[in-house]
Amino acid sequence: MALTATSTATITTLLVSLLFLPKFYSFELIIDYDYSSISKSDVDLLEFPLNLEFLEAEFFLHGSLGYGLDKFAPNLTKGGPSPIGAKRAKLDPFTQDIIKQFAFQEVGHLRAIQKTVKGFPRPLLDLSAAAFAKVVDRAFGRPLAPPFDPYASGLNFLLASYLIPYVGLTGYVGANSKLQAPTSKRLVAGLLAVESGQDAIIRASLYERATVKVPPYGITVAEFTDRFSELRNKLGHAGFKDEGLVVPPVEGAEGKIIGNVLAGNRNSIAFERSPEEVLRIVYGGGNEHKPGGFYPKGANGRIARSHLHSVPTD
């Protein structure tokens, strides 16, 4: 049977459609980028992590490149104040490469979150050596001499980095079960995966040097991480959710090993933290109502700001 001009055109259209079908149905094209349907609770839970993402982006950018978001991606700051005391660290080439990768990843995280929700201006961050020294002194229960400087060496920077991504990833684990929209869950799952990877790389790098004594203190890397984890457990006021690089066998995976390159519960499942627990830790005082630590004027967003306006009377 001869093909008419109409049937030929129809077949041609179908063939062209089939040729490009994978593109029509690709993941990027079927995503609904109209996020107006996201619930208010999802918006709050997605915006809150921006506080940690800003901190990580600035710390890693300055540490590896010597400058931060104000130069690299000023639009993402939304006009928030520049961080205090951040500077380039004295990193060996390998550590600098890793931290630079982390820095660019954090910029992507900020962009992804701000593409999903409105977000807020960068909070004031104190990333000075003095701010980190206060955390370290509190972890050891005494002032170290000289004061700990995260920018003094690659090892010091990795130890300081141990303080940061893990708090964020436990926050993502805690938020995930409370999210409603599939878009929100997909975003948090993706963020959590990379934050967990960063934490794993930091822990593995330090675990390799677990018995090395950090100069000039004569304290091993493993003890530093133990002290940091103990401090976070104490500040969080929510039980045991943090572990160092070396643990008693009963606390290791399956209760059979002291090496603890990845932290997790008795079934090696990641611990979770609420926004309040996160604030207690990053404010440095164990109180979500009292700014301090890395956030001298408090974190931003509805969740964080609500605690600043609801200080307990007791």
Coordinates of C-alpha atoms in Angstrom, one line a residue:
M1 CA 0.0 0.0 0.0
A2 CA 1.4 3.3 -1.0
L3 CA 2.1 5.9 1.7
T4 CA 0.3 9.2 1.5
A5 CA 1.9 12.5 2.3
T6 CA 0.0 12.6 5.5
S7 CA 1.0 9.1 6.7
T8 CA 4.6 9.8 5.7
A9 CA 4.6 13.0 7.8
T10 CA 3.1 11.1 10.7
I11 CA 5.7 8.3 10.6
T12 CA 8.5 10.9 10.4
T13 CA 7.1 12.7 13.5
L14 CA 7.0 9.4 15.4
L15 CA 10.5 8.5 14.5
V16 CA 11.9 11.8 15.6
S17 CA 10.0 11.5 18.8
L18 CA 11.4 8.1 19.5
L19 CA 14.9 9.3 18.7
F20 CA 14.7 11.9 21.4
L21 CA 12.6 10.0 23.9
P22 CA 15.3 9.5 26.4
K23 CA 15.9 13.2 26.5
F24 CA 12.2 13.9 26.9
Y25 CA 12.1 11.6 29.9
S26 CA 15.5 12.4 31.4
F27 CA 15.6 13.1 35.1
E28 CA 16.3 16.8 34.7
L29 CA 13.4 17.4 32.4
I30 CA 10.7 15.6 34.5
I31 CA 11.7 17.4 37.7
D32 CA 9.0 20.0 38.7
Y33 CA 11.0 23.1 39.5
D34 CA 7.9 24.9 40.9
Y35 CA 8.5 24.4 44.6
S36 CA 5.6 26.6 45.7
S37 CA 3.8 23.4 46.8
I38 CA 6.5 22.5 49.4
S39 CA 5.0 22.7 52.9
K40 CA 6.2 25.3 55.4
S41 CA 7.7 22.6 57.6
D42 CA 9.7 21.3 54.7
V43 CA 10.9 24.8 53.8
D44 CA 12.1 25.3 57.4
L45 CA 13.9 22.0 57.5
L46 CA 15.6 22.7 54.1
E47 CA 16.6 26.2 55.0
F48 CA 18.1 25.4 58.4
P49 CA 21.1 23.5 56.9
L50 CA 22.1 26.6 55.0
N51 CA 23.7 27.7 58.3
L52 CA 26.1 24.7 58.3
E53 CA 26.6 24.9 54.5
F54 CA 27.7 28.5 54.7
L55 CA 30.2 27.6 57.5
E56 CA 31.6 24.7 55.5
A57 CA 31.8 26.7 52.3
E58 CA 33.6 29.6 53.9
F59 CA 36.0 27.4 55.9
F60 CA 37.0 25.2 53.0
L61 CA 37.2 28.0 50.4
H62 CA 39.4 30.2 52.6
G63 CA 41.4 27.3 53.8
S64 CA 42.3 26.1 50.3
L65 CA 42.1 29.3 48.2
G66 CA 42.5 32.2 50.6
Y67 CA 39.2 33.8 49.8
G68 CA 35.5 32.9 50.2
L69 CA 32.1 33.3 48.8
D70 CA 32.4 37.1 48.5
K71 CA 34.8 36.5 45.6
F72 CA 33.8 33.1 44.4
A73 CA 30.0 33.3 44.4
P74 CA 28.8 36.5 46.0
N75 CA 25.3 36.0 44.8
L76 CA 24.9 33.0 47.2
T77 CA 25.6 35.2 50.2
K78 CA 22.4 37.1 49.8
G79 CA 24.2 40.1 51.3
G80 CA 25.1 38.5 54.6
P81 CA 28.2 39.7 56.4
S82 CA 31.7 38.4 55.6
P83 CA 33.1 35.8 58.0
I84 CA 35.5 36.8 60.8
G85 CA 39.1 35.6 60.8
A86 CA 39.0 33.0 57.9
K87 CA 42.2 32.7 56.0
R88 CA 44.3 30.4 53.8
A89 CA 45.8 27.4 55.7
K90 CA 49.3 26.0 55.3
L91 CA 48.2 22.9 53.5
D92 CA 50.3 20.2 51.8
P93 CA 49.4 19.8 48.1
F94 CA 47.3 16.6 48.7
T95 CA 45.2 18.1 51.5
Q96 CA 44.8 21.3 49.7
D97 CA 43.4 19.4 46.7
I98 CA 40.9 17.5 48.9
I99 CA 39.8 20.7 50.7
K100 CA 39.4 22.6 47.5
Q101 CA 37.1 19.8 46.2
F102 CA 35.1 20.1 49.4
A103 CA 34.9 23.8 49.0
F104 CA 33.4 23.6 45.5
Q105 CA 31.0 20.9 46.7
E106 CA 29.7 23.2 49.4
V107 CA 29.1 26.0 46.9
G108 CA 27.0 23.5 44.9
H109 CA 25.1 22.6 48.1
L110 CA 24.3 26.3 48.7
R111 CA 23.1 26.7 45.2
A112 CA 21.0 23.6 45.3
I113 CA 19.2 24.6 48.5
Q114 CA 18.7 28.1 47.4
K115 CA 17.2 26.8 44.1
T116 CA 14.7 24.9 46.1
V117 CA 13.7 27.4 48.8
K118 CA 14.2 31.1 49.2
G119 CA 16.9 30.8 51.8
F120 CA 18.4 33.7 53.9
P121 CA 21.5 35.8 54.0
R122 CA 24.7 34.3 55.2
P123 CA 24.9 34.5 59.0
L124 CA 27.9 36.2 60.7
L125 CA 30.5 33.4 61.1
D126 CA 33.5 33.5 63.4
L127 CA 36.1 31.3 61.7
S128 CA 39.1 32.8 63.5
A129 CA 41.8 30.7 65.0
A130 CA 40.7 32.0 68.4
A131 CA 37.2 30.6 67.8
F132 CA 38.5 27.1 67.0
A133 CA 41.0 27.4 70.0
K134 CA 38.1 27.9 72.3
V135 CA 36.4 24.8 71.1
V136 CA 39.5 22.7 71.5
D137 CA 40.3 24.1 74.9
R138 CA 36.8 23.2 76.0
A139 CA 37.2 19.7 74.6
F140 CA 40.3 19.2 76.7
G141 CA 39.1 21.0 79.7
R142 CA 42.1 23.2 79.8
P143 CA 43.9 25.8 77.6
L144 CA 46.4 24.3 75.1
A145 CA 49.6 26.1 74.7
P146 CA 50.1 27.5 72.2
P147 CA 46.4 27.9 71.3
F148 CA 45.2 25.5 68.6
D149 CA 45.4 27.1 65.2
P150 CA 43.4 25.3 62.4
Y151 CA 45.3 27.2 59.7
A152 CA 48.8 26.3 60.9
S153 CA 49.1 22.9 59.1
G154 CA 47.3 20.3 57.0
L155 CA 46.9 18.1 60.1
N156 CA 45.4 20.9 62.2
F157 CA 43.0 21.8 59.4
L158 CA 41.8 18.2 59.1
L159 CA 41.3 18.1 62.9
A160 CA 39.3 21.3 62.7
S161 CA 37.4 19.9 59.7
Y162 CA 36.4 16.9 61.9
L163 CA 34.3 19.4 63.9
I164 CA 32.1 20.5 61.0
P165 CA 30.6 18.1 58.3
Y166 CA 29.7 15.4 60.8
V167 CA 27.3 17.8 62.7
G168 CA 25.7 18.7 59.4
L169 CA 25.2 15.1 58.3
T170 CA 23.6 14.1 61.5
G171 CA 21.3 17.0 61.1
Y172 CA 20.3 15.8 57.6
V173 CA 19.7 12.3 59.0
G174 CA 17.4 13.8 61.6
A175 CA 15.5 16.0 59.1
N176 CA 14.9 13.2 56.5
S177 CA 12.2 11.4 58.3
K178 CA 10.3 14.7 58.9
L179 CA 10.2 15.8 55.3
Q180 CA 7.0 15.4 53.3
A181 CA 7.6 16.3 49.7
P182 CA 9.5 13.9 47.4
T183 CA 11.5 16.8 46.1
S184 CA 12.6 17.7 49.6
K185 CA 13.6 14.1 50.4
R186 CA 15.5 13.8 47.2
L187 CA 17.5 16.9 47.9
V188 CA 18.4 16.0 51.5
A189 CA 19.3 12.4 50.4
G190 CA 21.8 13.9 47.9
L191 CA 23.2 16.4 50.3
L192 CA 23.6 13.7 53.0
A193 CA 25.4 11.4 50.6
V194 CA 28.1 14.0 49.9
E195 CA 28.4 15.3 53.4
S196 CA 28.9 11.7 54.6
G197 CA 31.5 11.2 52.0
Q198 CA 33.4 14.3 53.2
D199 CA 33.2 13.2 56.8
A200 CA 34.5 9.7 55.7
I201 CA 37.5 11.2 53.9
I202 CA 38.3 13.4 56.9
R203 CA 38.0 10.5 59.3
A204 CA 40.0 8.1 57.1
S205 CA 42.8 10.7 56.6
L206 CA 43.0 11.2 60.4
Y207 CA 42.7 7.4 61.1
E208 CA 45.8 6.8 59.1
R209 CA 47.6 9.0 61.6
A210 CA 45.6 8.0 64.7
T211 CA 48.8 7.4 66.7
V212 CA 50.7 10.4 65.5
K213 CA 51.2 13.1 68.1
V214 CA 50.0 16.5 67.0
P215 CA 52.8 19.0 67.4
P216 CA 53.6 20.7 69.7
Y217 CA 51.1 19.2 72.1
G218 CA 52.2 15.6 72.3
I219 CA 48.6 14.5 72.1
T220 CA 47.6 11.8 69.5
V221 CA 45.2 12.4 66.7
A222 CA 43.0 9.7 68.1
E223 CA 42.7 11.6 71.5
F224 CA 41.9 14.8 69.7
T225 CA 39.0 13.1 67.9
D226 CA 37.8 11.4 71.1
R227 CA 37.7 14.7 72.9
F228 CA 35.9 16.5 70.1
S229 CA 33.3 13.7 70.0
E230 CA 32.8 13.7 73.8
L231 CA 32.3 17.5 73.7
R232 CA 29.7 17.2 71.0
N233 CA 27.8 14.6 73.0
K234 CA 27.9 16.8 76.0
L235 CA 26.8 19.9 74.2
G236 CA 24.0 18.2 72.4
H237 CA 22.3 17.1 75.6
A238 CA 20.7 14.1 73.7
G239 CA 22.8 11.1 74.6
F240 CA 25.6 9.3 72.7
K241 CA 25.6 10.3 69.1
D242 CA 29.3 10.9 68.4
E243 CA 32.4 8.6 68.4
G244 CA 36.1 9.1 67.9
L245 CA 38.4 7.2 65.6
V246 CA 39.3 4.5 68.2
V247 CA 36.7 3.1 70.5
P248 CA 36.4 0.2 73.0
P249 CA 35.7 -3.0 71.1
V250 CA 32.2 -3.2 72.5
E251 CA 31.4 0.1 70.8
G252 CA 32.9 -0.8 67.4
A253 CA 31.1 -2.4 64.5
E254 CA 29.4 -5.6 65.7
G255 CA 31.2 -5.1 69.0
K256 CA 34.4 -6.7 67.6
I257 CA 36.8 -3.9 66.6
I258 CA 38.4 -0.8 68.0
G259 CA 38.9 0.9 64.6
N260 CA 36.1 3.4 64.0
V261 CA 36.7 5.1 60.7
L262 CA 32.9 5.6 60.3
A263 CA 30.7 6.5 63.2
G264 CA 27.4 4.7 63.7
N265 CA 25.1 3.1 66.3
R266 CA 25.2 -0.6 67.3
N267 CA 24.0 -1.5 63.8
S268 CA 26.3 0.9 62.1
I269 CA 23.4 3.2 61.2
A270 CA 24.2 7.0 61.2
F271 CA 23.1 8.9 64.3
E272 CA 20.6 11.7 63.9
R273 CA 20.3 15.1 65.5
S274 CA 17.5 17.7 65.7
P275 CA 18.1 21.4 64.7
E276 CA 18.1 22.2 68.4
E277 CA 21.0 19.7 69.1
V278 CA 22.9 21.1 66.1
L279 CA 22.5 24.7 67.5
R280 CA 23.7 23.6 70.9
I281 CA 26.9 22.3 69.4
V282 CA 27.8 25.0 66.9
Y283 CA 27.0 27.7 69.4
G284 CA 29.5 26.1 71.7
G285 CA 27.6 26.4 74.9
G286 CA 25.0 23.6 74.8
N287 CA 22.1 26.1 74.6
E288 CA 20.1 26.7 71.4
H289 CA 18.9 30.0 72.8
K290 CA 22.3 31.5 73.3
P291 CA 24.4 32.4 70.2
G292 CA 28.2 32.0 70.3
G293 CA 30.9 29.8 69.0
F294 CA 31.0 29.9 65.2
Y295 CA 27.8 32.0 65.2
P296 CA 28.3 35.1 67.4
K297 CA 24.9 36.6 66.4
G298 CA 23.1 33.3 66.0
A299 CA 22.1 31.2 63.0
N300 CA 19.5 32.4 60.5
G301 CA 16.2 31.0 59.3
R302 CA 12.9 30.5 61.1
I303 CA 13.9 27.6 63.2
A304 CA 17.1 29.2 64.5
R305 CA 15.6 32.6 65.0
S306 CA 12.6 31.3 66.8
H307 CA 14.9 30.0 69.6
L308 CA 16.5 33.4 70.0
H309 CA 13.1 34.8 70.7
S310 CA 12.0 32.1 73.1
V311 CA 14.6 32.1 75.8
P312 CA 13.5 29.9 78.8
T313 CA 12.8 31.7 82.0
D314 CA 14.2 29.0 84.3

